[in-house]
Coordinates of C-alpha atoms in Angstrom, one line a residue:
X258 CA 0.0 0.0 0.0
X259 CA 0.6 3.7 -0.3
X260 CA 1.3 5.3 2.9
X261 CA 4.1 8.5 2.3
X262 CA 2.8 11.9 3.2
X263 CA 2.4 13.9 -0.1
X264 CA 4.5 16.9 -0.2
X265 CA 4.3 20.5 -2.5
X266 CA 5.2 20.5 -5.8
X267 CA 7.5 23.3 -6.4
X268 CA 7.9 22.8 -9.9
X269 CA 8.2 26.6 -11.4
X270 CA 5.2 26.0 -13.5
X271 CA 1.7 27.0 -12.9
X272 CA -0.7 24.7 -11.7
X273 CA -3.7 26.2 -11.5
X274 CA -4.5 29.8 -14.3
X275 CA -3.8 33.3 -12.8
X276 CA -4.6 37.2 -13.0
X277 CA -4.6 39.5 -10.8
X278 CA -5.2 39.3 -7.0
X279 CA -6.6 40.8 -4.2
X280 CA -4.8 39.0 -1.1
X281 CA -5.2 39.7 2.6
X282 CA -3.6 38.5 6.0
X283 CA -5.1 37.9 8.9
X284 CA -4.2 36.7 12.8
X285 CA -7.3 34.6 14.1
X286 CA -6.3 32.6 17.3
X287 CA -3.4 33.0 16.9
X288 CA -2.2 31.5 13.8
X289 CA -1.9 33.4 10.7
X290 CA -3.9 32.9 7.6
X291 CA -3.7 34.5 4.0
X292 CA -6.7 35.0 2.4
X293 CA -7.2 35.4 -2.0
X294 CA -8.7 34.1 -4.7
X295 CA -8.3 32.0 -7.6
X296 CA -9.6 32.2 -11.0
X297 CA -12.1 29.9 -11.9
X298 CA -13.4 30.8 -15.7
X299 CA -13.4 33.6 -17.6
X300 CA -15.5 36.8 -17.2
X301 CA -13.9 37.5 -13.3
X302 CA -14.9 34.1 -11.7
X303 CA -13.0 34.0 -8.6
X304 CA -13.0 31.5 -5.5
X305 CA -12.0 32.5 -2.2
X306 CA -9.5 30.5 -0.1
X307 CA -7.9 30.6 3.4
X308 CA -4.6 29.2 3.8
X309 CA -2.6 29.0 7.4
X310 CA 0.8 30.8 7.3
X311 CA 3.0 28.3 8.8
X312 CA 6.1 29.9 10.4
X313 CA 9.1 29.4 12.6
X314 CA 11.5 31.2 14.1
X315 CA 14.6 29.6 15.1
X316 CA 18.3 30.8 16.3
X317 CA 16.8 34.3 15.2
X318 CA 15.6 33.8 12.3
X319 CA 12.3 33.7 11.0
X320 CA 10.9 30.9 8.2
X321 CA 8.2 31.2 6.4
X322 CA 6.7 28.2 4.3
X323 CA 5.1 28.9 1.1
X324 CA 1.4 29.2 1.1
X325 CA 0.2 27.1 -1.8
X326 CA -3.4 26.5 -3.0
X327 CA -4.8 23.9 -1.3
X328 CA -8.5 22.6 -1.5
X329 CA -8.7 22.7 2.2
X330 CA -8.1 25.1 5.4
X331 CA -5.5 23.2 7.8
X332 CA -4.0 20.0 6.5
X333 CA -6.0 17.6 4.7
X334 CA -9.9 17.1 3.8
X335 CA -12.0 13.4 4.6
X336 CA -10.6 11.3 1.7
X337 CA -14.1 9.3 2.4
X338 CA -16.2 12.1 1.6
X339 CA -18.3 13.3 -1.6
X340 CA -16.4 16.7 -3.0
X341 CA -17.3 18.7 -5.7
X342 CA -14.8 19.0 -8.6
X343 CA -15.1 22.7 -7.8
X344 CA -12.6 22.3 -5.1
X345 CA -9.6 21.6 -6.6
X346 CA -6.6 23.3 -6.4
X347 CA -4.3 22.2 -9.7
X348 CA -5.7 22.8 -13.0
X349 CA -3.6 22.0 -16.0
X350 CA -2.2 23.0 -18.6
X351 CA -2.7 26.4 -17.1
X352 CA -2.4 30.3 -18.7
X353 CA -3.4 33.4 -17.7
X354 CA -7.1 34.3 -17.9
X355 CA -6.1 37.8 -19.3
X356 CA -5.4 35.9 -23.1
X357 CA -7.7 37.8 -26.0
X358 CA -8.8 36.4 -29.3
X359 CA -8.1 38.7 -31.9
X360 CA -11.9 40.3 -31.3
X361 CA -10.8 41.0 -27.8
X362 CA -12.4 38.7 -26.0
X363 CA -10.9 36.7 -23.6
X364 CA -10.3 33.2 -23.7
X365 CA -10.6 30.5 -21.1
X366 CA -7.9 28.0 -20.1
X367 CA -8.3 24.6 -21.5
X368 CA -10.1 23.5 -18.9
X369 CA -12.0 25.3 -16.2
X370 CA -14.2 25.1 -13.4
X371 CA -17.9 26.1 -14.9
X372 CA -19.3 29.2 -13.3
X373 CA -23.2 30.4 -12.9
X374 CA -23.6 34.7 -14.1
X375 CA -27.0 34.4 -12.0
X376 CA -30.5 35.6 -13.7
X377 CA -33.5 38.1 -12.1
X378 CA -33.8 36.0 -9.2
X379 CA -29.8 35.2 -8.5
X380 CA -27.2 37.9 -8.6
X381 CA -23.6 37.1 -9.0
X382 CA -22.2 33.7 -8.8
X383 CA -24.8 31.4 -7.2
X384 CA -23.3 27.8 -5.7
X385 CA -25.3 26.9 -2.8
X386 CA -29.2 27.2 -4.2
X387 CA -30.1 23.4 -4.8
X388 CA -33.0 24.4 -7.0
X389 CA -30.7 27.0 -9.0
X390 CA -26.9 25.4 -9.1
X391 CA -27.4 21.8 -8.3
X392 CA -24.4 19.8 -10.7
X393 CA -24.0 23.5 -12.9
X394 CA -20.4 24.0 -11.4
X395 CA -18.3 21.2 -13.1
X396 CA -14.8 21.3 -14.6
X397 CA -15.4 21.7 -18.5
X398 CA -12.8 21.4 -21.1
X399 CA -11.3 18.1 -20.1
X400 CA -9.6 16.4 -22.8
X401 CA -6.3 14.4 -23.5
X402 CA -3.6 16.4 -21.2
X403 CA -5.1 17.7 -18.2
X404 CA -4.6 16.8 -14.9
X405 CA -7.2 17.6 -12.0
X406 CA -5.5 17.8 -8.4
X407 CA -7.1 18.2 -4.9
X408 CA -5.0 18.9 -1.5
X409 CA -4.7 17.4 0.6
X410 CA -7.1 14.2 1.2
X411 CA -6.9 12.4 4.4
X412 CA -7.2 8.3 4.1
X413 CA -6.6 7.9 7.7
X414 CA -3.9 5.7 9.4
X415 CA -4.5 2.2 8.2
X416 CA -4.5 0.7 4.6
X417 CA -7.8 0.8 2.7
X418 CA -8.1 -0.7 -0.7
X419 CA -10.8 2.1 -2.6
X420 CA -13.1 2.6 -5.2
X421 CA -12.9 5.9 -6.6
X422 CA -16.6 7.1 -7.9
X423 CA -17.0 9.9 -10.6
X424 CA -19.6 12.0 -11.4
X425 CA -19.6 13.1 -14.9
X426 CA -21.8 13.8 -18.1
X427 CA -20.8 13.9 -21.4
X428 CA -22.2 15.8 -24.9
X429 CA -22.7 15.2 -28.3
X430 CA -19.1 15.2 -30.0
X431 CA -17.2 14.0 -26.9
X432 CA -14.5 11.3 -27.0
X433 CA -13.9 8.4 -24.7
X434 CA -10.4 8.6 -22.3
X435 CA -9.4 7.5 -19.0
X436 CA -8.4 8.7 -16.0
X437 CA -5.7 7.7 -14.3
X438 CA -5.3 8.5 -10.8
X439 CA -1.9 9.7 -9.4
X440 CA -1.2 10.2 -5.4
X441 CA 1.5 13.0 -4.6
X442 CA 2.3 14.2 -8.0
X443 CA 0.6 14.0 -11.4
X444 CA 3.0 11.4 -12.9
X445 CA 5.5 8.8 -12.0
X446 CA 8.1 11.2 -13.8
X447 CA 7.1 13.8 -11.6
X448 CA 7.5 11.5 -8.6
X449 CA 3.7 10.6 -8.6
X450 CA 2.4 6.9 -7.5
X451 CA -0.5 5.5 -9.9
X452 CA -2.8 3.7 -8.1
X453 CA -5.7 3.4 -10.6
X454 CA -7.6 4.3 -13.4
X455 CA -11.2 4.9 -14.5
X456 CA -12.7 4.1 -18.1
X457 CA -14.8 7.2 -19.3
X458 CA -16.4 6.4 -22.3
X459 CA -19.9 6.1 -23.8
X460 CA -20.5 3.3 -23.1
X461 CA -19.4 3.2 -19.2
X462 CA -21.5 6.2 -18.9
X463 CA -24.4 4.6 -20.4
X464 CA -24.2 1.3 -18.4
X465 CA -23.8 3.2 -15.5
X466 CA -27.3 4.8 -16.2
X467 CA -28.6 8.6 -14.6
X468 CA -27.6 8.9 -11.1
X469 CA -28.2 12.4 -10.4
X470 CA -29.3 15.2 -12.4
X471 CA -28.7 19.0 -12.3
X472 CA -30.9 21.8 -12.2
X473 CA -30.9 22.3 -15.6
X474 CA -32.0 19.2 -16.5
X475 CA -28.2 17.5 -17.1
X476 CA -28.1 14.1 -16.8
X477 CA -25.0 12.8 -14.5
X478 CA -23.6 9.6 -14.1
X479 CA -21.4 7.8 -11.7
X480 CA -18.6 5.9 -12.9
X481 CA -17.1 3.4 -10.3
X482 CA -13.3 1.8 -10.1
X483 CA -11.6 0.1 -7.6
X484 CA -7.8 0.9 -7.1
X485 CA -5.1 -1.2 -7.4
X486 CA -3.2 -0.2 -4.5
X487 CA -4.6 0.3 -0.5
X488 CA -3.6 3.5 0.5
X489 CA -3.3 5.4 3.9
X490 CA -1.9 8.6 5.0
X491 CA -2.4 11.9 3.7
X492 CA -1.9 12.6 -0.6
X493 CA -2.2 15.4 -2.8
X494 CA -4.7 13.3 -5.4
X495 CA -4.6 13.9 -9.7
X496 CA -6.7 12.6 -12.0
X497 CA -4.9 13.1 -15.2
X498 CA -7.0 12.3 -18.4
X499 CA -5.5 11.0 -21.6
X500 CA -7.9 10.1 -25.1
X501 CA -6.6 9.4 -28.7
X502 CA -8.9 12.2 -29.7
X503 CA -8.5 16.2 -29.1
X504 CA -12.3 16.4 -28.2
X505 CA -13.3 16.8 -24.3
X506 CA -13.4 13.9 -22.5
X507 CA -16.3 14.7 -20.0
X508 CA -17.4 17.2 -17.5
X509 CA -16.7 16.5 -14.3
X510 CA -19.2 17.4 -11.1
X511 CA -18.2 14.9 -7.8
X512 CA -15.8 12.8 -6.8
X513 CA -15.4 10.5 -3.5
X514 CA -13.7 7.6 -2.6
X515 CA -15.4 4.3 -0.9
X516 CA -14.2 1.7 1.4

């Protein structure tokens, strides 16, 4: 089994898009946090974060770790429990969200977390109205290439062999791909175990039949796979997608993993 404690990637690449930013620091019982955003989509989606400062101060000097996006406040999240995609923290291949076509308007990464403008009855960016935003904030654009990442998931201290379970949809034109699943970086060159892969095709999602569907009327489906390796401890987690085609490979709402 799988049982290191996953580490940051310092890489000098970008693993998630980027603009501008609007940080702020704060001291709440007596720990330190920095609070931003990231960008989410185009047309100034942002999501808010808090990250703990972690410091020490030694012999006279003072360390300072670098804050990275995580998809949690503190260490890790329940590996056990249902997420949405929405929460992840590594996004590639990544650019900046500042890129204009030659009409001047701007362009979206490849892939990118789907946002809601709102309508007479919901200003802004609407997430938690069930009956308004129910599965309408999924990573789009997924296609051979990019790699989805969440920090840091908690498996707890012993060995448990999973099943990872996907919630996605696809539209007319997509291909089928996998996704292979990666603890602690997004490839083995990159240091990254594999531990699994999920089929996400046609015809997976059509055997899998409708298990959810959105509130505007999107059909979702749950695609199921166990792991080949038990894993404990606490991983960054990727799900890097590959497809012999250069059309998306699905849009991607939930994720959880099961005993």
């Amino acid at each position: 089994g799988v049982q290191t404690c996953a580490l940051p990637i310092y890489t000098g690449e970008a693993g998630y898009s980027w603009d501008n930013n609007h940080g702020g620091l704060v001291k709440i019982n007596g720990q330190w946090y920095v609070s931003n955003h990231r960008h989410t989509a185009i047309h100034a989606a942002r999501q808010g974060y808090l990250e703990q400062v972690r410091m020490s101060y030694t012999d006279g000097i003072l360390s300072i770790q670098p804050t990275e996006y995580t998809s949690s406040i503190g260490e890790s999240i329940d590996a056990w429990h249902t997420w949405q995609a929405a929460t992840a923290c590594f996004i590639t291949p990544a650019k900046s969200y500042s890129e204009q076509d030659e009409d001047g308007n701007f362009l979206p990464p490849v892939a990118y977390i789907e946002t809601l403008k709102g309508d007479e009855n919901h200003g802004g960016f609407v997430y938690d109205d069930p009956a308004y935003a129910l599965h309408r904030t999924p990573i789009v654009g997924i296609r051979d290439g990019v790699t989805v990442g969440f920090k840091y998931l908690n498996f707890g201290p012993d060995e448990e062999t999973a099943t990872l379970r996907l919630l996605v949809s696809q539209e007319e034109g997509y291909a089928d791909g996998v996704a292979e699943i990666y603890l602690d970086a997004p490839s083995t060159e990159m240091g990254g175990t594999k531990i699994g892969s999920v089929d996400v095709s046609a015809e997976e999602i059509a055997a899998a039949g409708v298990a959810a569907t959105g509130s505007d009327n999107t059909d979702w489906s749950l695609l199921t796979a166990k792991m080949d390796s038990a894993v404990s401890g606490i991983h960054a987690v990727y799900f890097t997608f590959h497809s012999d085609s250069e059309e998306p490979v699905c849009r991607l709402d939930e994720f959880t993993f099961a005993r």
